[in-house]
Amino acid sequence: MIVGLTGGIGSGKTTVAGFFKELGVPVYNSDKEARKLMKNSKKVKKAIIELLGEDAYKGKKLNKTHISDRIFTNEKLLQKLNSIVHPAVRNHFLKWKNRQDAPYVIQETALVFENNSQDFYDKIILVVAPKAYRIQRVARRDGISEQQIKNRLRNQLEDREKIPLAHYVIDNTELLETQKKVKKVHTTLLGFSQ
Ligand code: ATP
């Protein structure tokens, strides 16, 4: 089974993914793998330079600030970048999945419903938390401004729109409660795969 793990910026996807990993579930972090592909795949890199110019890279490294500032304020560019990166991540994920030996695997991805990719998953877990907490957590974690976080939020659906579309909702306001809910969802998912 392929389980999607999604949620808005700073909701706690990676934190929740960590709890699933502790239970032995293989987790694929799409953002992280996308960045690796953007840095290392010749094909992806070439297409990005064609779209965003040489400034998209600083030497061999991705120029993340430049890329974020351009794409999060220009929806067309964001879509074009996605059409380069998403198919590459999808292929890479499928190869990774075939190497795993587990009842189910998790793909952690920020945008599932926004990209209309919900049909790819057997089940979808949505992580939610109050928006004010999310902004505070990301500001503290990344040292970026509230405005930069709000630019990113603009490309994401509201929790209330996503909740009815998810199979499981994990409220990540309080970590201990989050961990308990992860265990419950894990038990349910194992039940499906037996
Ligand atoms: P992004 O959308 O940026 O990828 P994310 O959804 O993966 O973020 P995390 O990185 O898991 O979110 O969490 C954001 C920050 O908030 C991290 O610094 C994390 O340690 C912290 N955090 C996560 N959950 C909680 C919680 N329940 N209470 C307090 N802090 C938390």
CSV table of C-alpha atoms and ligand atoms in Angstrom, one decimal:
chain,number,residue,atom,x,y,z
A,1,MET,CA,0.0,0.0,0.0
A,2,ILE,CA,1.1,3.5,-0.7
A,3,VAL,CA,0.1,6.0,2.0
A,4,GLY,CA,0.3,9.7,1.4
A,5,LEU,CA,1.3,12.0,4.3
A,6,THR,CA,0.4,15.6,3.7
A,7,GLY,CA,-0.4,18.8,5.5
A,8,GLY,CA,0.2,22.5,5.2
A,9,ILE,CA,3.5,24.3,5.8
A,10,GLY,CA,4.7,23.7,9.4
A,11,SER,CA,1.8,21.4,10.3
A,12,GLY,CA,4.3,18.7,11.4
A,13,LYS,CA,4.6,16.3,8.5
A,14,THR,CA,8.2,15.5,9.1
A,15,THR,CA,7.6,15.2,12.9
A,16,VAL,CA,4.7,12.7,12.2
A,17,ALA,CA,6.8,10.9,9.6
A,18,GLY,CA,9.4,10.4,12.3
A,19,PHE,CA,6.9,8.7,14.6
A,20,PHE,CA,5.9,6.3,11.8
A,21,LYS,CA,9.6,5.6,11.1
A,22,GLU,CA,10.0,4.7,14.8
A,23,LEU,CA,7.3,2.1,14.2
A,24,GLY,CA,9.3,0.6,11.3
A,25,VAL,CA,7.4,2.2,8.4
A,26,PRO,CA,9.6,3.2,5.4
A,27,VAL,CA,9.1,6.9,4.7
A,28,TYR,CA,10.0,8.8,1.5
A,29,ASN,CA,10.3,12.5,1.9
A,30,SER,CA,9.3,14.0,-1.4
A,31,ASP,CA,10.7,17.5,-0.7
A,32,LYS,CA,14.1,16.2,0.3
A,33,GLU,CA,14.3,13.8,-2.6
A,34,ALA,CA,13.1,16.6,-5.0
A,35,ARG,CA,15.9,18.8,-3.8
A,36,LYS,CA,18.4,16.0,-4.4
A,37,LEU,CA,17.1,15.4,-7.9
A,38,MET,CA,17.2,19.2,-8.6
A,39,LYS,CA,20.8,19.2,-7.5
A,40,ASN,CA,22.0,15.9,-9.0
A,41,SER,CA,19.9,14.9,-12.0
A,42,LYS,CA,21.4,16.3,-15.2
A,43,LYS,CA,18.1,16.2,-16.9
A,44,VAL,CA,16.2,18.0,-14.2
A,45,LYS,CA,19.0,20.6,-13.7
A,46,LYS,CA,19.0,21.4,-17.4
A,47,ALA,CA,15.3,22.0,-17.5
A,48,ILE,CA,15.4,24.2,-14.3
A,49,ILE,CA,18.2,26.4,-15.8
A,50,GLU,CA,16.1,26.8,-19.0
A,51,LEU,CA,13.1,27.9,-16.8
A,52,LEU,CA,14.8,30.0,-14.1
A,53,GLY,CA,18.2,30.9,-15.5
A,54,GLU,CA,21.7,30.2,-14.3
A,55,ASP,CA,20.9,32.0,-11.0
A,56,ALA,CA,18.9,28.9,-9.9
A,57,TYR,CA,22.2,27.4,-8.9
A,58,LYS,CA,25.2,28.7,-6.9
A,59,GLY,CA,28.0,26.6,-8.2
A,60,LYS,CA,26.8,23.0,-7.7
A,61,LYS,CA,24.3,24.0,-5.0
A,62,LEU,CA,20.6,24.9,-5.5
A,63,ASN,CA,20.0,28.6,-4.9
A,64,LYS,CA,17.0,28.0,-2.7
A,65,THR,CA,16.3,31.6,-1.7
A,66,HIS,CA,16.3,32.7,-5.3
A,67,ILE,CA,14.1,29.8,-6.4
A,68,SER,CA,11.6,30.3,-3.5
A,69,ASP,CA,11.3,34.0,-4.0
A,70,ARG,CA,10.6,33.6,-7.8
A,71,ILE,CA,8.2,30.7,-7.6
A,72,PHE,CA,6.1,31.5,-4.6
A,73,THR,CA,5.1,34.8,-6.0
A,74,ASN,CA,4.5,33.6,-9.6
A,75,GLU,CA,2.0,30.8,-10.0
A,76,LYS,CA,2.8,30.1,-13.6
A,77,LEU,CA,6.5,29.6,-12.8
A,78,LEU,CA,5.6,27.4,-9.9
A,79,GLN,CA,3.5,25.2,-12.1
A,80,LYS,CA,6.2,24.9,-14.7
A,81,LEU,CA,8.8,24.0,-12.1
A,82,ASN,CA,6.4,21.4,-10.7
A,83,SER,CA,5.9,19.9,-14.2
A,84,ILE,CA,9.7,19.3,-14.3
A,85,VAL,CA,10.2,18.1,-10.7
A,86,HIS,CA,7.0,16.0,-10.1
A,87,PRO,CA,7.4,13.4,-12.8
A,88,ALA,CA,11.1,12.9,-11.8
A,89,VAL,CA,10.1,12.5,-8.1
A,90,ARG,CA,7.3,10.1,-9.0
A,91,ASN,CA,9.7,7.8,-11.0
A,92,HIS,CA,12.3,8.0,-8.2
A,93,PHE,CA,9.6,7.2,-5.6
A,94,LEU,CA,8.3,4.1,-7.5
A,95,LYS,CA,11.9,2.7,-7.8
A,96,TRP,CA,12.4,3.3,-4.1
A,97,LYS,CA,9.1,1.7,-3.2
A,98,ASN,CA,10.0,-1.5,-5.1
A,99,ARG,CA,13.0,-1.9,-2.9
A,100,GLN,CA,11.0,-1.7,0.4
A,101,ASP,CA,9.8,-4.8,2.2
A,102,ALA,CA,6.9,-3.6,4.4
A,103,PRO,CA,3.1,-3.8,4.6
A,104,TYR,CA,2.9,-0.2,3.6
A,105,VAL,CA,5.1,2.8,2.8
A,106,ILE,CA,4.6,6.5,3.4
A,107,GLN,CA,5.3,9.2,0.9
A,108,GLU,CA,5.5,12.6,2.7
A,109,THR,CA,4.4,15.3,0.3
A,110,ALA,CA,3.2,18.9,1.0
A,111,LEU,CA,0.9,19.2,-1.9
A,112,VAL,CA,-1.4,16.3,-2.7
A,113,PHE,CA,-4.9,17.7,-3.1
A,114,GLU,CA,-3.5,20.9,-4.5
A,115,ASN,CA,-1.9,18.9,-7.3
A,116,ASN,CA,-4.8,16.6,-7.8
A,117,SER,CA,-2.6,13.6,-7.0
A,118,GLN,CA,-4.8,11.9,-4.4
A,119,ASP,CA,-5.6,9.0,-6.7
A,120,PHE,CA,-2.0,7.9,-6.6
A,121,TYR,CA,-2.5,6.9,-2.9
A,122,ASP,CA,-4.3,4.0,-1.3
A,123,LYS,CA,-4.8,6.1,1.8
A,124,ILE,CA,-4.1,9.7,2.7
A,125,ILE,CA,-3.1,11.0,6.2
A,126,LEU,CA,-3.5,14.8,6.7
A,127,VAL,CA,-1.6,16.6,9.5
A,128,VAL,CA,-3.3,19.7,10.9
A,129,ALA,CA,-2.4,22.3,13.4
A,130,PRO,CA,-3.7,25.9,14.1
A,131,LYS,CA,-2.3,28.3,11.5
A,132,ALA,CA,-0.8,30.7,14.1
A,133,TYR,CA,1.2,27.8,15.6
A,134,ARG,CA,2.4,26.7,12.2
A,135,ILE,CA,3.7,30.1,11.3
A,136,GLN,CA,5.5,30.4,14.6
A,137,ARG,CA,7.1,27.0,14.3
A,138,VAL,CA,8.4,27.6,10.8
A,139,ALA,CA,9.6,31.1,11.6
A,140,ARG,CA,11.5,29.6,14.5
A,141,ARG,CA,12.8,26.6,12.6
A,142,ASP,CA,13.9,28.4,9.4
A,143,GLY,CA,14.5,32.0,10.6
A,144,ILE,CA,12.3,33.3,7.8
A,145,SER,CA,9.8,36.1,7.9
A,146,GLU,CA,6.0,35.8,8.5
A,147,GLN,CA,5.5,37.3,5.0
A,148,GLN,CA,7.7,34.6,3.3
A,149,ILE,CA,5.7,31.9,5.1
A,150,LYS,CA,2.4,33.6,4.0
A,151,ASN,CA,3.6,33.6,0.4
A,152,ARG,CA,3.9,29.8,0.6
A,153,LEU,CA,0.6,29.4,2.3
A,154,ARG,CA,-1.1,31.0,-0.7
A,155,ASN,CA,-0.4,27.9,-2.8
A,156,GLN,CA,-1.9,25.6,-0.2
A,157,LEU,CA,-5.6,24.7,0.5
A,158,GLU,CA,-7.0,25.5,3.9
A,159,ASP,CA,-7.2,22.6,6.4
A,160,ARG,CA,-11.0,22.8,6.4
A,161,GLU,CA,-11.0,22.1,2.6
A,162,LYS,CA,-8.6,19.2,3.0
A,163,ILE,CA,-10.1,17.5,6.1
A,164,PRO,CA,-13.1,15.9,4.2
A,165,LEU,CA,-10.8,14.6,1.5
A,166,ALA,CA,-8.4,12.7,3.8
A,167,HIS,CA,-8.8,9.2,5.2
A,168,TYR,CA,-7.1,10.1,8.5
A,169,VAL,CA,-6.5,13.4,10.2
A,170,ILE,CA,-3.8,13.8,12.7
A,171,ASP,CA,-4.0,16.9,14.9
A,172,ASN,CA,-0.5,17.9,15.8
A,173,THR,CA,-1.1,20.6,18.4
A,174,GLU,CA,0.3,18.5,21.2
A,175,LEU,CA,3.1,16.1,20.5
A,176,LEU,CA,2.1,13.3,23.0
A,177,GLU,CA,-1.4,13.2,21.5
A,178,THR,CA,0.1,13.3,18.0
A,179,GLN,CA,2.2,10.2,18.8
A,180,LYS,CA,-0.8,8.3,20.2
A,181,LYS,CA,-2.8,9.1,17.1
A,182,VAL,CA,0.1,7.9,14.9
A,183,LYS,CA,0.0,4.5,16.7
A,184,LYS,CA,-3.7,4.2,16.2
A,185,VAL,CA,-3.5,5.0,12.5
A,186,HIS,CA,-0.6,2.6,12.1
A,187,THR,CA,-2.6,-0.2,13.7
A,188,THR,CA,-5.5,0.5,11.3
A,189,LEU,CA,-3.2,0.5,8.3
A,190,LEU,CA,-1.6,-2.8,9.3
A,191,GLY,CA,-5.1,-4.2,9.5
A,192,PHE,CA,-5.7,-3.3,5.8
A,193,SER,CA,-2.6,-5.0,4.6
A,194,GLN,CA,-3.1,-8.4,6.2
B,1,ATP,P1,7.3,22.0,6.2
B,1,ATP,O1,5.9,22.2,5.6
B,1,ATP,O2,8.0,23.2,6.2
B,1,ATP,O3,8.0,20.8,5.5
B,1,ATP,P2,6.5,20.1,8.3
B,1,ATP,O4,5.0,20.1,8.0
B,1,ATP,O5,7.3,19.0,7.8
B,1,ATP,O6,7.1,21.5,7.7
B,1,ATP,P3,7.8,19.9,10.8
B,1,ATP,O7,9.2,20.3,10.2
B,1,ATP,O8,7.6,18.5,11.3
B,1,ATP,O9,6.6,20.4,9.8
B,1,ATP,O10,7.5,20.9,12.0
B,1,ATP,C1,7.8,22.3,11.9
B,1,ATP,C2,8.5,22.8,13.2
B,1,ATP,O11,7.6,22.7,14.3
B,1,ATP,C3,9.7,21.9,13.5
B,1,ATP,O12,10.7,22.7,14.0
B,1,ATP,C4,9.2,20.9,14.6
B,1,ATP,O13,10.2,20.5,15.4
B,1,ATP,C5,8.1,21.8,15.3
B,1,ATP,N1,7.0,21.0,15.7
B,1,ATP,C6,6.3,20.1,15.1
B,1,ATP,N2,5.3,19.6,15.8
B,1,ATP,C7,5.3,20.3,16.9
B,1,ATP,C8,4.4,20.3,18.1
B,1,ATP,N3,3.4,19.4,18.2
B,1,ATP,N4,4.7,21.1,19.1
B,1,ATP,C9,5.7,22.0,19.0
B,1,ATP,N5,6.6,22.1,17.9
B,1,ATP,C10,6.4,21.2,16.9
